[in-house]
Coordinates of C-alpha atoms in Angstrom, one line a residue:
Chain A
L1 CA -0.2 -0.4 0.1
A2 CA 1.3 3.5 -0.7
K3 CA 2.2 5.2 2.3
T4 CA 1.5 9.6 2.7
T5 CA 2.8 11.9 4.6
Q6 CA 1.0 15.4 5.2
P7 CA 1.8 17.8 7.6
I8 CA 1.0 17.0 11.7
S9 CA -0.7 20.6 12.4
M10 CA -1.9 23.9 9.8
D11 CA -3.8 26.5 11.9
S12 CA -6.5 29.5 9.4
Y13 CA -8.9 32.2 10.1
E14 CA -12.1 31.5 9.4
G15 CA -13.5 33.1 6.4
Q16 CA -9.6 31.9 4.0
E17 CA -9.1 29.4 2.1
V18 CA -6.7 26.0 3.3
N19 CA -5.1 24.3 1.4
I20 CA -4.2 20.6 3.2
T21 CA -1.6 18.9 0.6
C22 CA -0.5 15.7 0.9
S23 CA 3.0 13.7 -0.3
H24 CA 2.5 10.2 -1.7
N25 CA 5.3 9.5 -3.6
N26 CA 4.3 5.8 -4.0
I27 CA 0.7 5.7 -5.9
A28 CA 0.1 2.9 -7.6
T29 CA -1.1 2.7 -11.1
N30 CA -5.4 2.2 -10.2
D31 CA -4.6 3.5 -6.4
Y32 CA -7.1 6.2 -5.9
I33 CA -6.7 9.0 -3.9
T34 CA -9.4 9.5 -0.4
W35 CA -10.0 12.7 1.4
Y36 CA -11.8 12.0 5.6
Q37 CA -13.4 14.3 8.5
Q38 CA -12.3 13.5 11.6
F39 CA -14.6 15.7 15.0
P40 CA -13.6 14.2 18.5
S41 CA -15.8 11.2 19.4
Q42 CA -17.8 10.7 15.7
G43 CA -15.6 8.1 13.7
P44 CA -14.0 9.3 10.4
R45 CA -16.4 11.2 6.8
F46 CA -15.7 11.1 3.0
I47 CA -15.3 14.3 2.2
I48 CA -13.8 13.7 -1.9
Q49 CA -12.0 10.7 -3.8
G50 CA -10.0 11.7 -7.2
Y51 CA -7.8 10.1 -9.4
K52 CA -6.7 12.4 -11.3
T53 CA -6.9 16.3 -12.4
K54 CA -9.6 17.9 -10.3
V55 CA -12.8 17.1 -9.0
T56 CA -14.9 19.8 -7.4
N57 CA -18.5 18.4 -5.1
E58 CA -19.7 21.4 -2.3
V59 CA -17.1 20.5 0.6
A60 CA -14.4 21.0 -0.8
S61 CA -11.8 20.5 -3.9
L62 CA -8.7 18.2 -4.9
F63 CA -6.2 19.3 -6.9
I64 CA -4.0 16.1 -8.2
P65 CA -0.9 17.0 -11.0
A66 CA -0.3 14.9 -13.8
D67 CA 2.3 12.2 -11.6
R68 CA -0.6 11.9 -8.1
K69 CA 2.8 11.8 -6.5
S70 CA 0.7 14.0 -4.4
S71 CA -2.6 15.4 -4.0
T72 CA -3.9 19.1 -2.7
L73 CA -7.1 18.9 -0.7
S74 CA -8.9 23.0 -0.8
L75 CA -11.6 23.8 1.3
P76 CA -13.0 28.0 0.3
R77 CA -14.0 29.7 2.8
V78 CA -13.4 28.1 6.3
S79 CA -15.3 27.9 9.4
L80 CA -14.7 27.4 13.0
S81 CA -16.4 24.3 12.9
D82 CA -13.6 23.4 9.9
T83 CA -12.0 22.3 12.9
A84 CA -11.1 19.0 12.2
V85 CA -7.7 16.3 12.4
Y86 CA -8.9 15.7 7.6
Y87 CA -6.6 12.2 6.4
C88 CA -5.4 11.6 2.6
L89 CA -5.6 8.3 2.2
V90 CA -4.4 6.2 -1.8
G91 CA -5.7 2.8 -1.5
V92 CA -7.2 0.7 -5.2
P93 CA -11.3 0.1 -4.9
S94 CA -12.7 -3.8 -6.2
G95 CA -14.8 -4.9 -8.1
G96 CA -16.2 -7.4 -5.9
G97 CA -15.7 -4.9 -2.7
A98 CA -13.1 -2.2 -1.4
D99 CA -9.5 -2.9 0.1
G100 CA -9.1 -1.9 4.0
L101 CA -7.8 1.1 3.9
T102 CA -4.4 2.1 6.2
F103 CA -5.4 5.9 8.2
G104 CA -2.2 7.8 9.2
K105 CA -2.0 10.6 11.8
G106 CA -3.7 12.4 9.9
T107 CA -3.5 16.9 9.7
H108 CA -4.9 18.3 12.4
L109 CA -6.9 21.8 11.2
I110 CA -7.3 24.7 13.8
I111 CA -9.5 27.0 12.3
Q112 CA -9.7 30.7 14.7
P113 CA -12.0 33.5 14.6
Chain B
D1 CA -31.0 5.5 6.4
A2 CA -29.7 5.1 9.6
G3 CA -26.3 5.0 9.0
V4 CA -23.6 2.5 10.5
I5 CA -24.8 1.5 13.8
Q6 CA -22.6 0.3 16.6
S7 CA -22.9 -0.4 20.4
P8 CA -22.3 -0.7 22.9
R9 CA -21.6 3.8 22.6
H10 CA -19.2 3.4 25.9
E11 CA -17.9 0.1 27.7
V12 CA -15.5 -0.1 31.1
T13 CA -15.4 -4.1 32.1
E14 CA -12.3 -5.5 34.2
M15 CA -9.2 -6.7 32.6
G16 CA -9.6 -10.0 32.2
Q17 CA -13.7 -9.9 30.8
E18 CA -14.3 -10.9 27.7
V19 CA -16.0 -8.3 25.5
T20 CA -18.1 -8.2 22.0
L21 CA -18.5 -5.1 20.0
R22 CA -21.7 -5.4 17.9
C23 CA -21.8 -3.2 14.1
K24 CA -24.4 -3.2 11.6
P25 CA -23.3 -1.8 8.7
I26 CA -25.6 0.1 5.9
S27 CA -27.9 -2.0 4.5
G28 CA -26.8 -3.9 0.5
H29 CA -23.2 -2.1 1.9
N30 CA -20.8 -5.2 1.3
S31 CA -17.7 -3.9 2.8
L32 CA -16.4 -4.2 6.5
F33 CA -14.2 -2.7 8.3
W34 CA -13.3 -2.2 12.4
Y35 CA -10.4 0.1 13.0
R36 CA -9.4 1.1 16.4
Q37 CA -7.9 4.5 17.1
T38 CA -5.4 5.4 20.0
M39 CA -4.3 9.0 20.6
M40 CA -0.3 7.4 20.1
R41 CA -1.2 4.5 17.1
G42 CA -3.8 6.7 15.5
L43 CA -7.1 4.9 13.3
E44 CA -5.7 1.1 12.4
L45 CA -7.6 -1.6 10.4
L46 CA -7.8 -4.4 12.4
I47 CA -9.8 -6.9 9.8
Y48 CA -11.6 -6.3 7.1
F49 CA -14.7 -8.0 4.9
N50 CA -16.3 -8.5 1.4
N51 CA -19.2 -10.2 0.9
N52 CA -18.9 -11.6 4.8
V53 CA -16.0 -13.9 4.4
P54 CA -13.2 -12.6 6.3
I55 CA -10.5 -10.7 3.9
D56 CA -7.6 -9.8 5.4
D57 CA -6.5 -10.0 9.3
S58 CA -3.0 -9.7 10.0
G59 CA -4.4 -5.9 11.6
M60 CA -5.3 -8.1 14.4
P61 CA -3.0 -7.6 17.6
E62 CA -3.2 -10.8 18.6
D63 CA -5.8 -14.1 19.4
R64 CA -7.5 -12.4 21.9
F65 CA -9.6 -10.8 19.6
S66 CA -11.6 -12.7 16.9
A67 CA -14.4 -11.1 14.5
K68 CA -17.1 -12.7 13.2
M69 CA -19.5 -11.6 10.0
P70 CA -22.2 -14.0 9.9
N71 CA -24.4 -12.5 8.2
A72 CA -24.6 -9.4 5.6
S73 CA -26.0 -7.3 8.5
F74 CA -23.8 -7.5 11.8
S75 CA -20.7 -8.3 12.0
T76 CA -18.6 -8.8 16.0
L77 CA -15.8 -8.2 17.5
K78 CA -14.9 -9.7 20.9
I79 CA -12.0 -9.9 23.2
Q80 CA -11.0 -12.8 25.3
P81 CA -9.4 -11.9 27.1
S82 CA -9.4 -8.1 27.4
E83 CA -6.1 -6.2 28.7
P84 CA -6.5 -2.1 30.2
R85 CA -4.3 -2.5 26.7
D86 CA -6.6 -3.2 24.3
S87 CA -8.5 0.2 26.3
A88 CA -9.0 2.2 22.7
V89 CA -12.1 3.5 20.4
Y90 CA -13.3 0.5 18.5
F91 CA -15.1 1.9 14.5
C92 CA -17.1 0.0 12.9
A93 CA -17.2 0.7 8.3
S94 CA -19.0 -0.5 5.6
S95 CA -18.6 0.2 1.7
F96 CA -20.5 -0.5 -1.3
N97 CA -17.7 -0.7 -4.1
R98 CA -16.5 2.4 -4.2
P99 CA -15.9 5.1 -5.1
Y100 CA -18.1 6.3 -2.5
G101 CA -15.6 6.0 0.2
Y102 CA -16.7 4.3 3.5
T103 CA -18.9 5.5 5.9
F104 CA -18.4 4.9 9.8
G105 CA -20.3 4.3 12.7
S106 CA -19.8 6.3 15.4
G107 CA -17.6 4.3 17.1
T108 CA -17.1 2.4 20.5
R109 CA -15.1 3.3 23.7
L110 CA -13.6 0.7 25.1
T111 CA -11.4 1.4 28.6
V112 CA -10.7 -2.3 30.5
V113 CA -9.1 -1.8 33.9

């Protein structure tokens, strides 16, 4: 499984755009990149997933360069409620079911007023 | 949809006792995962099932841990005998052939004294 590296912590202010970058130098051809968000006392929550280029949904955008060795989660106009731990994962979906994904330590994002 | 349902939410038990954690995945999901989370080790994948069959249990710490999935709507994680180092939050997650990602339950906080 490809190993991921992301900053341990980041902080920003309300209304700012926050970009969290994840490195995955050993990503395999079939691997997808998925980001999760976890609040205290809750399970992680799926945010976004992509394979290449750019993916956008109502919550975030995911930018993946051509070599796919890194990815950047972009959170527009953050609020205090975006304070959470964000995990970057790399893995391959399979036709018979999902493979077990390995979570790292994640990035603890703190949003200040 | 009620999401992934775990029980109990909290469990406090004495060292040496048997502990059984329960999980009801989302109806229609064909993959189920058990994770353990601690401050020191983060989120660790213990075992996962595809179509009720255990696929990879390499994350199970030792023989004291066992997991079953007798049908598509129920899974258990058992620890016997329990030890203080087993204290953690245990999450269950389910999925149906990504790219939709996992859905996690709220977790069971286990304390072994």
